[in-house]
PDB file of C-alpha atoms and ligand atoms in Angstrom:
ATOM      1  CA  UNK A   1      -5.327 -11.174 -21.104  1.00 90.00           C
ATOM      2  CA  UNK A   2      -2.114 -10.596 -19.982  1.00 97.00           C
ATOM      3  CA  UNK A   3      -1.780  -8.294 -16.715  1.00 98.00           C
ATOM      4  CA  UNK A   4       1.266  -6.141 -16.483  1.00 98.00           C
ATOM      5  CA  UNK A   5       2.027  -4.245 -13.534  1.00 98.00           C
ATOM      6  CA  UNK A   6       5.241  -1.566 -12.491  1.00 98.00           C
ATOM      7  CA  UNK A   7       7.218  -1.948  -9.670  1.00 97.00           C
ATOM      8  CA  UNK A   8      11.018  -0.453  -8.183  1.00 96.00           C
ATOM      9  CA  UNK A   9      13.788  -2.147 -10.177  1.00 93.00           C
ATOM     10  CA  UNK A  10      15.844  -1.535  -6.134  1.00 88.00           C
ATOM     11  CA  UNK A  11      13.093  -1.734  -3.581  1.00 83.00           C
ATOM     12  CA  UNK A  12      14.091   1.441  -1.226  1.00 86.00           C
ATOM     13  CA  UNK A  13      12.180   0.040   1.816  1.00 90.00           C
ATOM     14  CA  UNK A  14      14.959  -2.751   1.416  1.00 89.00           C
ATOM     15  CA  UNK A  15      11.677  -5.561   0.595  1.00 91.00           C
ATOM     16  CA  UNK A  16       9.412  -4.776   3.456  1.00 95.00           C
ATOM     17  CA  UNK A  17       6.342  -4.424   1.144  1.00 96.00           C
ATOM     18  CA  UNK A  18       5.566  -1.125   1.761  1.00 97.00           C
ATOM     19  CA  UNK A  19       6.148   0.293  -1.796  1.00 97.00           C
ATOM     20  CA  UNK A  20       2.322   0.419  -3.254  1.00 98.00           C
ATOM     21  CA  UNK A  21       3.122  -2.453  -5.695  1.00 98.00           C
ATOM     22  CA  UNK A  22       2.644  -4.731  -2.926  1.00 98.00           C
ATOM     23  CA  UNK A  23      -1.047  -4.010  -2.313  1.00 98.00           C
ATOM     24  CA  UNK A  24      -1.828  -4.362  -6.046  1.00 98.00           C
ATOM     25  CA  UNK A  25       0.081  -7.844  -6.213  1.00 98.00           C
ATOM     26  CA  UNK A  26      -1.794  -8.848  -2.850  1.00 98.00           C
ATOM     27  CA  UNK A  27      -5.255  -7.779  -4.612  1.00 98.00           C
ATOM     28  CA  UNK A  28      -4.216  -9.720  -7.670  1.00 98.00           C
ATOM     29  CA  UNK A  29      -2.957 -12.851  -5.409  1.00 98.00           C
ATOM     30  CA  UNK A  30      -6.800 -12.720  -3.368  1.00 98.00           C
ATOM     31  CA  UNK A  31      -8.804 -13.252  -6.811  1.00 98.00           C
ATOM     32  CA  UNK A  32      -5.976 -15.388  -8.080  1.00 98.00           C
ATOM     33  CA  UNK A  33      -5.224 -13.573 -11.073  1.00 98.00           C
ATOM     34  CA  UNK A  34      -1.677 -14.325 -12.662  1.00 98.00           C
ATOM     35  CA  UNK A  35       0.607 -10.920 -13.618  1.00 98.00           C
ATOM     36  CA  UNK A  36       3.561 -10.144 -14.587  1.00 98.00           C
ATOM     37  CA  UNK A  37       5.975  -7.284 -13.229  1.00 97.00           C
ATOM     38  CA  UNK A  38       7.831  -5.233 -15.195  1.00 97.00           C
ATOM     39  CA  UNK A  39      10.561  -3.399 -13.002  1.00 95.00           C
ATOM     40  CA  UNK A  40      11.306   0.205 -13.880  1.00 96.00           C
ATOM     41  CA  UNK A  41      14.701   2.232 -12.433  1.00 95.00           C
ATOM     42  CA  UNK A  42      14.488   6.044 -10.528  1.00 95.00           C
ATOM     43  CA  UNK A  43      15.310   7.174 -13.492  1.00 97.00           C
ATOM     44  CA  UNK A  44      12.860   5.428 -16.387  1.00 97.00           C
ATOM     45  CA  UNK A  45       9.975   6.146 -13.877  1.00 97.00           C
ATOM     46  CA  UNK A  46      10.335  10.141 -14.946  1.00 98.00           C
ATOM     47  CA  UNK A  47      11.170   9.347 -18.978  1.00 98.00           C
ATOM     48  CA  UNK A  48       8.308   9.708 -21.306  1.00 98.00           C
ATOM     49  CA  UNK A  49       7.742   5.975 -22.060  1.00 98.00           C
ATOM     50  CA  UNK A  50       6.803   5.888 -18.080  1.00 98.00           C
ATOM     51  CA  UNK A  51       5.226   9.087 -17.876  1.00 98.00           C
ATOM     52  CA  UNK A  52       2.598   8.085 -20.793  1.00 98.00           C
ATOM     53  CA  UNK A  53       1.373   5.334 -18.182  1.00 98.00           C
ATOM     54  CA  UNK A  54       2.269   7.391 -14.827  1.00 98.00           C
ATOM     55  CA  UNK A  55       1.710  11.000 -15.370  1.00 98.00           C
ATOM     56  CA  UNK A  56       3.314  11.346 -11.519  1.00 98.00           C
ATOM     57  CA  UNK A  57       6.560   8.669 -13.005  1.00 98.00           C
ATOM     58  CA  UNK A  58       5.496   6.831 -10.073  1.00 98.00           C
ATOM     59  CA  UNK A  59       4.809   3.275  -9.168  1.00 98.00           C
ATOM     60  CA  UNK A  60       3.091   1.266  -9.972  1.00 98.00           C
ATOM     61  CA  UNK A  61       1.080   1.128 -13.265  1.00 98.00           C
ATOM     62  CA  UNK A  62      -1.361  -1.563 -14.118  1.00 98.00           C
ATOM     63  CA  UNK A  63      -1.872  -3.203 -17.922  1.00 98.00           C
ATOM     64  CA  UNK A  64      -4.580  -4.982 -19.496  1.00 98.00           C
ATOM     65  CA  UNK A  65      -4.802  -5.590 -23.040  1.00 97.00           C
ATOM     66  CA  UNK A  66      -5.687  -1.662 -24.132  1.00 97.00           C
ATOM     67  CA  UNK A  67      -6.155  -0.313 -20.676  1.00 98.00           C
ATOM     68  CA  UNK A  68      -2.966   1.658 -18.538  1.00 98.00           C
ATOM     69  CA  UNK A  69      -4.359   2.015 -14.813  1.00 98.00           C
ATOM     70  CA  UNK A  70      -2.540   4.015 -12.684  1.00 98.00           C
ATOM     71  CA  UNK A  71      -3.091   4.919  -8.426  1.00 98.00           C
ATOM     72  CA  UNK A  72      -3.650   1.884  -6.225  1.00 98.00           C
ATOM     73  CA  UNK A  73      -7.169   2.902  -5.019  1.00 98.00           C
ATOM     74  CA  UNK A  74      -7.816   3.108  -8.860  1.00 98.00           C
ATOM     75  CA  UNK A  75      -6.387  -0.276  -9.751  1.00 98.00           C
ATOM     76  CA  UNK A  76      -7.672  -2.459  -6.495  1.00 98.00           C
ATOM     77  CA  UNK A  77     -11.126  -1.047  -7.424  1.00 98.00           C
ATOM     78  CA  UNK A  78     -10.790  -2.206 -11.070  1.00 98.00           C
ATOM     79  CA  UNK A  79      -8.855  -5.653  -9.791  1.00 98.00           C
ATOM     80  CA  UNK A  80     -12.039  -5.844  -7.498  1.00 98.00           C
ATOM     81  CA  UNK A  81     -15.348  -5.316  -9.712  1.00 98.00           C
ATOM     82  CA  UNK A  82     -13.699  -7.811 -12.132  1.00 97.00           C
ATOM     83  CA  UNK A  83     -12.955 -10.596 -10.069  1.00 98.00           C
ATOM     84  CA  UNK A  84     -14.773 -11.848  -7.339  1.00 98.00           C
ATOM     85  CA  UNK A  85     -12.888 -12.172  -3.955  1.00 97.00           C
ATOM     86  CA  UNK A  86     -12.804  -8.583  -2.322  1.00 98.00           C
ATOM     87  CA  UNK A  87     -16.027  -6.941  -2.349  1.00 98.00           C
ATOM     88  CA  UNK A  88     -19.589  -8.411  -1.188  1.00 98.00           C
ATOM     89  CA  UNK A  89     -22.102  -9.674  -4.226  1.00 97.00           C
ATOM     90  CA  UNK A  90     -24.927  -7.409  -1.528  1.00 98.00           C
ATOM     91  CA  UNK A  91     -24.839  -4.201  -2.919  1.00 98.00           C
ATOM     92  CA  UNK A  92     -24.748  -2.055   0.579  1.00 98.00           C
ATOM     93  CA  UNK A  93     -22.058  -4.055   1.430  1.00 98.00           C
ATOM     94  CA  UNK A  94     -20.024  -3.566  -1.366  1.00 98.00           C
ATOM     95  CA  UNK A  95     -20.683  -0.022  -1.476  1.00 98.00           C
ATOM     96  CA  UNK A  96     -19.217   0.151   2.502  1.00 98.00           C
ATOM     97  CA  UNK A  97     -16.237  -2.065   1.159  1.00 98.00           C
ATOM     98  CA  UNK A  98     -15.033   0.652  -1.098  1.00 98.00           C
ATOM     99  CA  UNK A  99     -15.780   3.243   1.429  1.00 98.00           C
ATOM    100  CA  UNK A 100     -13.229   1.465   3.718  1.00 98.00           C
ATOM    101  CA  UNK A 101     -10.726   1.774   0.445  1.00 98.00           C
ATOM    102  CA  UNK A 102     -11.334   5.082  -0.049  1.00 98.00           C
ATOM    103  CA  UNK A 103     -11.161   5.973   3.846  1.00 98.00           C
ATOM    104  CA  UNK A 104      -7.599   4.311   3.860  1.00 98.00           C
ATOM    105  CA  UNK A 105      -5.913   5.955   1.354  1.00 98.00           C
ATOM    106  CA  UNK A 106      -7.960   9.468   1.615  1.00 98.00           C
ATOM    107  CA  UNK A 107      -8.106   9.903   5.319  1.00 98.00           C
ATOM    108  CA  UNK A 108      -5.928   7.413   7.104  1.00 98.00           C
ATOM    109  CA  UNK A 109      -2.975   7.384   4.879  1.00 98.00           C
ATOM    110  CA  UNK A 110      -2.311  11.338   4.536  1.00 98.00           C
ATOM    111  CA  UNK A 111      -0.959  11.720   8.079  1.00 98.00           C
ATOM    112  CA  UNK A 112       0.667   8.251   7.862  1.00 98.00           C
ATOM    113  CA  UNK A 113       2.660   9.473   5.159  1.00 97.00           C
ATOM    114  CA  UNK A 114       3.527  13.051   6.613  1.00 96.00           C
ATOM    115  CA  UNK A 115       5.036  11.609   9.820  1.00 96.00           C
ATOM    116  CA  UNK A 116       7.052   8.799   7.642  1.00 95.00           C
ATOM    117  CA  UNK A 117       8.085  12.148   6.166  1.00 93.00           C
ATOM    118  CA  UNK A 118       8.877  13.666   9.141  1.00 93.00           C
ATOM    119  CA  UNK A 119      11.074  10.944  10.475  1.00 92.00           C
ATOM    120  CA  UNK A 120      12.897  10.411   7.216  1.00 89.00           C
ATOM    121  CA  UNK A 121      13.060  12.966   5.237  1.00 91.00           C
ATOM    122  CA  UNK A 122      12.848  16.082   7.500  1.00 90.00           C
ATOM    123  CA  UNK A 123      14.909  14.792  10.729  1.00 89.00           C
ATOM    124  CA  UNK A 124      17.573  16.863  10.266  1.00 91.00           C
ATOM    125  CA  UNK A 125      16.031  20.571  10.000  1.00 91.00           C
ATOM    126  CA  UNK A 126      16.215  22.156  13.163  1.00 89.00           C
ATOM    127  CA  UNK A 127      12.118  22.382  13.611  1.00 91.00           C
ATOM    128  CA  UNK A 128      12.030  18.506  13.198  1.00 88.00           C
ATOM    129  CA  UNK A 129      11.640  17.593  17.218  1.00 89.00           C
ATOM    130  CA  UNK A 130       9.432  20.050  17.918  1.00 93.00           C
ATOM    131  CA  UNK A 131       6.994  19.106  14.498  1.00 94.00           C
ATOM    132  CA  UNK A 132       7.398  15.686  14.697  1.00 94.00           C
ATOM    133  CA  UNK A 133       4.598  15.105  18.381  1.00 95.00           C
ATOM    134  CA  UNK A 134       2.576  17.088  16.033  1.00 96.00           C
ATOM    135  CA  UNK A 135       2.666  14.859  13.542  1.00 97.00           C
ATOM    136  CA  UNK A 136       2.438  11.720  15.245  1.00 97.00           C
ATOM    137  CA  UNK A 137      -0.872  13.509  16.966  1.00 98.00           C
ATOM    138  CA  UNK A 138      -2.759  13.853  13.616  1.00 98.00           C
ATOM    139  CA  UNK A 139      -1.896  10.177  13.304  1.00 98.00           C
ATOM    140  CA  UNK A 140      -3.563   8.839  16.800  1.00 98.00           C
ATOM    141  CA  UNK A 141      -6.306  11.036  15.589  1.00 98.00           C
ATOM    142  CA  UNK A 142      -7.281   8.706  13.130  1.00 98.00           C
ATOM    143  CA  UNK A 143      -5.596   5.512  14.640  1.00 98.00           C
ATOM    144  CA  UNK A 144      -7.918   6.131  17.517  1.00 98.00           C
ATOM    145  CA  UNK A 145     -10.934   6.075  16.097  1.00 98.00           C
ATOM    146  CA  UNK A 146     -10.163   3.706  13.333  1.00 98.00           C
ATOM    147  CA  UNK A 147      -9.064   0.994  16.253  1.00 98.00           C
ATOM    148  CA  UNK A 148     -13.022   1.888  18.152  1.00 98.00           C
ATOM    149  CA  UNK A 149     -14.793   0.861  15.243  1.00 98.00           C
ATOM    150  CA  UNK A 150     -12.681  -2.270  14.120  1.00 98.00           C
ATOM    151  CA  UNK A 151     -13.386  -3.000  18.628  1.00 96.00           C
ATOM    152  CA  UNK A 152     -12.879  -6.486  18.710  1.00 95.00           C
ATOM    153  CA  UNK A 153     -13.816  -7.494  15.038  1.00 98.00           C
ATOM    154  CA  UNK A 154     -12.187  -9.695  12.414  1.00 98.00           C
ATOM    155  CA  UNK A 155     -12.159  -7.150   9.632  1.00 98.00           C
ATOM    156  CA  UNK A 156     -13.914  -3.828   8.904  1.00 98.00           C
ATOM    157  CA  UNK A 157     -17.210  -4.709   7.695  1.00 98.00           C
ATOM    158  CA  UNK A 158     -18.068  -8.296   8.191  1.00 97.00           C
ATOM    159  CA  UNK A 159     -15.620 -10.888   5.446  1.00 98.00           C
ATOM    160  CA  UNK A 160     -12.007  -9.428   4.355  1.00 98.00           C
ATOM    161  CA  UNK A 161     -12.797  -6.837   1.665  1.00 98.00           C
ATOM    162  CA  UNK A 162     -10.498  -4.808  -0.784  1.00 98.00           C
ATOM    163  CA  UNK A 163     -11.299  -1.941   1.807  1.00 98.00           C
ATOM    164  CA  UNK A 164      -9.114  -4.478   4.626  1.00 98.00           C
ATOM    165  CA  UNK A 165      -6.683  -5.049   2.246  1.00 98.00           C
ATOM    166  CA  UNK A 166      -6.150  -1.447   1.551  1.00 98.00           C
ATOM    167  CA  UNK A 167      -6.218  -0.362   5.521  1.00 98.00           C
ATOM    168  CA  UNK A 168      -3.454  -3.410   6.210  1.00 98.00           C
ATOM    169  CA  UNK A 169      -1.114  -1.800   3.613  1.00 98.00           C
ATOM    170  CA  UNK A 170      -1.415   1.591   4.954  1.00 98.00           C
ATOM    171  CA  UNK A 171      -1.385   0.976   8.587  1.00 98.00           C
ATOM    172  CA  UNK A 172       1.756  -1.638   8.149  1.00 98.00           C
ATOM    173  CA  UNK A 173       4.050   1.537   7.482  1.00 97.00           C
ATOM    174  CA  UNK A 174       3.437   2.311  11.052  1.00 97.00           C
ATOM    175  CA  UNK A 175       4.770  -0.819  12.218  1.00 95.00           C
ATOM    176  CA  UNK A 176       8.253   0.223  13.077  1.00 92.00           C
ATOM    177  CA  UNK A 177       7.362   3.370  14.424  1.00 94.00           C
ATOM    178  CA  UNK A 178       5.368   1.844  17.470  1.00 94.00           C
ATOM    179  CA  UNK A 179       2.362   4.164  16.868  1.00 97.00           C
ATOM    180  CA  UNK A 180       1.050   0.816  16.224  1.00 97.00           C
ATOM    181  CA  UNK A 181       1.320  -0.920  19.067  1.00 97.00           C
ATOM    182  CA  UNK A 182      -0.309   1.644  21.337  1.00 98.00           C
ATOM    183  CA  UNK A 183      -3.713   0.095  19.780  1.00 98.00           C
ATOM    184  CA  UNK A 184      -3.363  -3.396  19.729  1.00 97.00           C
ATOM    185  CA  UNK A 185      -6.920  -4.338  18.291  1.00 97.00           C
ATOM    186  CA  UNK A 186      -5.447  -2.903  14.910  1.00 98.00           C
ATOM    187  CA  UNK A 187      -1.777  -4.125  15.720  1.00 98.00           C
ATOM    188  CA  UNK A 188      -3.632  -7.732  15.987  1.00 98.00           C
ATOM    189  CA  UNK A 189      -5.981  -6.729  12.609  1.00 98.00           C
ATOM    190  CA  UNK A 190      -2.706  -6.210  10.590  1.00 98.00           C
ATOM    191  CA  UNK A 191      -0.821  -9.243  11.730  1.00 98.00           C
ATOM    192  CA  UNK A 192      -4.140 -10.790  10.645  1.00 98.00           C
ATOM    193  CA  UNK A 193      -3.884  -9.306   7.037  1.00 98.00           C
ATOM    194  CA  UNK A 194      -0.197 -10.579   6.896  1.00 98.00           C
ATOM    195  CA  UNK A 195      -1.145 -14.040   7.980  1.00 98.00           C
ATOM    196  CA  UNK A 196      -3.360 -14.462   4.770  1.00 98.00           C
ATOM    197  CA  UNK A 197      -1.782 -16.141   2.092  1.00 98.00           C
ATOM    198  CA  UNK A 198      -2.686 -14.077  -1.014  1.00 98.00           C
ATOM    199  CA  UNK A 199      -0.382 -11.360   1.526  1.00 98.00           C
ATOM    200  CA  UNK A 200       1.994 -14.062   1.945  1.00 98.00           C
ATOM    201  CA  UNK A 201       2.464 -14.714  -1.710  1.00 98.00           C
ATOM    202  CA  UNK A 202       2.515 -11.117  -3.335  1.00 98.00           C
ATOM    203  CA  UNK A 203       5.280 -10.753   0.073  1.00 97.00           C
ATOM    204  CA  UNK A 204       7.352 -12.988  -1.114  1.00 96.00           C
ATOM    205  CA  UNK A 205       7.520 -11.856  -4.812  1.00 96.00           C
ATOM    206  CA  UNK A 206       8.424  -8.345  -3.945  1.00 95.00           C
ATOM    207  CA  UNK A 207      11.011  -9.239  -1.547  1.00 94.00           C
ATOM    208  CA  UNK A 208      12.343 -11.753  -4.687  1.00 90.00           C
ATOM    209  CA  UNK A 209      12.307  -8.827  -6.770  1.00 84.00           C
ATOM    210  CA  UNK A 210      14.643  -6.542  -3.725  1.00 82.00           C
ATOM    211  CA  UNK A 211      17.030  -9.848  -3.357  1.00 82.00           C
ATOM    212  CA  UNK A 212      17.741  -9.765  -7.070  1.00 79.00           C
ATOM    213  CA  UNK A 213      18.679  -6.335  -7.262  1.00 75.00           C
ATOM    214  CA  UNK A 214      21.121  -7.290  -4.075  1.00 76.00           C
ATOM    215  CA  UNK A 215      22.215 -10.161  -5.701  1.00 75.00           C
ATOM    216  CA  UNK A 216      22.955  -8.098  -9.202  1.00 75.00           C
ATOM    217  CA  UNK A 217      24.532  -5.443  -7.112  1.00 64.00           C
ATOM    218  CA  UNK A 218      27.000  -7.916  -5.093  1.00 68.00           C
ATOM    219  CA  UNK A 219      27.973  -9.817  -8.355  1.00 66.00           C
ATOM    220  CA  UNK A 220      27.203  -7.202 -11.550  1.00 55.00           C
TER     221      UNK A 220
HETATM  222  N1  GSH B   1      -1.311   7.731  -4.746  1.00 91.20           N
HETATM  223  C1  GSH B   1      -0.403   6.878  -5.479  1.00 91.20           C
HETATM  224  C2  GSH B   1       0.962   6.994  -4.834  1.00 91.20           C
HETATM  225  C3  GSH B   1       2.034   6.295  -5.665  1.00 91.20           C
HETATM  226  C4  GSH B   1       3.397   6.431  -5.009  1.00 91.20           C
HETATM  227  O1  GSH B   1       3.628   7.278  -4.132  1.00 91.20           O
HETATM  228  N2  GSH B   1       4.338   5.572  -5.436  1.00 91.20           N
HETATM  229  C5  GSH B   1       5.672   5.607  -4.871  1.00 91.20           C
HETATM  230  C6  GSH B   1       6.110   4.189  -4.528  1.00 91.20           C
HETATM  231  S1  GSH B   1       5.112   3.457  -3.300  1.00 91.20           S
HETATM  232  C7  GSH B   1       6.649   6.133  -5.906  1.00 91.20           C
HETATM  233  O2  GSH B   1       6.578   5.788  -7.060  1.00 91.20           O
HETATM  234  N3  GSH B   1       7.599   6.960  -5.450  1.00 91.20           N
HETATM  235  C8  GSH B   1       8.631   7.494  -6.294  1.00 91.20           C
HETATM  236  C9  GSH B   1       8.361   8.910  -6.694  1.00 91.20           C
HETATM  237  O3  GSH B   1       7.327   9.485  -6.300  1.00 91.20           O
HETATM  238  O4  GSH B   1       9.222   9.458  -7.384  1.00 91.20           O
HETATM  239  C10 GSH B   1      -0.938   5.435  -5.474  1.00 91.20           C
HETATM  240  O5  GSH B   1      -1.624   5.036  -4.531  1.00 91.20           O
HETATM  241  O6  GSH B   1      -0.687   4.707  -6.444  1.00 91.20           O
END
């Protein structure tokens, strides 16, 4: 059965990967499942058709047959129970695997996203200095911590699980920021993510996808 996922039609992040469609094509890429991408404008993300799949008109959206998926942690879970390749077959294990997912995107990612918000979207206010230590606090809180229990491991929780995957993603918005850096055991555990060819491929075909929309946009 066909999959069918949603991505930007113009990547904003200019094809770093960071937009969520990346993790989904880099879960799809690990179980070797083909897809297809169906890229959707600013503007059809908030029009009904979208909304039907995306009640948020956000990317991206997953389709199979009769089932419309939509949040990553929703969709990598799905990807994952169907197809072997990110989650133990041991049943304790698998059940720590998804904690790891859920941990990402629950607790890690929140204050990821509010200091990308911070820098971006908020540097101009006048309180922006004085908030943004704050915010980059709240994310060494969990940076810290995260980076003691990975120590001087390979991956979370013995082999590369869907809940790796998911922490790569999230952490790799931090990468130009140099939070990063000040913990190099999870500086070195991304670069390790990257490295893997299922990241390498689903990479590439986003930053395809941003190079077209360049390429339309130079020559209509
Ligand atoms: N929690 C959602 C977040 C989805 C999300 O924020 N998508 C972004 C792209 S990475 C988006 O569509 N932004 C445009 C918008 O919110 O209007 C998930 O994990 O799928």
């Amino acid at each position: 059965m066909t999959i069918t996922i949603t991505a930007f039609e113009a990547s904003p992040d200019r094809g770093r990967g960071l937009a969520r469609d990346t993790r989904v094509r880099w879960a799809l890429e690990e179980v070797g499942q083909p897809y297809e991408v169906r890229p959707v404008s600013f503007r059809a993300m908030k029009e009904p058709a979208h909304l039907k799949l995306h009640p948020f008109g956000q990317i991206p959206t997953y389709e199979e047959g009769d089932l419309a998926l939509f949040e990553t942690g929703a969709i990598i879970l799905h990807i994952a129970q169907r197809h072997a390749g990110l989650l133990p077959d041991d049943a304790n294990a698998r059940a720590r695997a998804i904690t790891w997912m859920f941990s990402a995107i629950n607790t890690v990612e929140p204050p990821i996203l509010e200091f990308a918000n911070a820098k971006i979207l908020e540097h101009d206010k006048p309180w922006a200095q004085e908030r943004l230590p704050l915010v980059a606090n709240r994310v060494r809180d969990r940076l810290k911590p995260l980076s003691a229990r990975l120590s001087d491991a390979e991956w979370l929780d013995g082999a590369f699980s869907a809940g790796d995957l998911m922490m790569v993603h999230v952490l790799q918005r931090l990468k130009s920021s140099g939070l990063l850096d000040e913990y190099p055991s999870l500086a070195a555990y991304v670069a390790r993510g990257e490295a893997r060819p299922a990241y390498q491929r689903a990479f590439d075909a986003q930053l395809s996808v941003y190079n077209k929309s360049v390429a339309d946009w130079v020559s209509p």
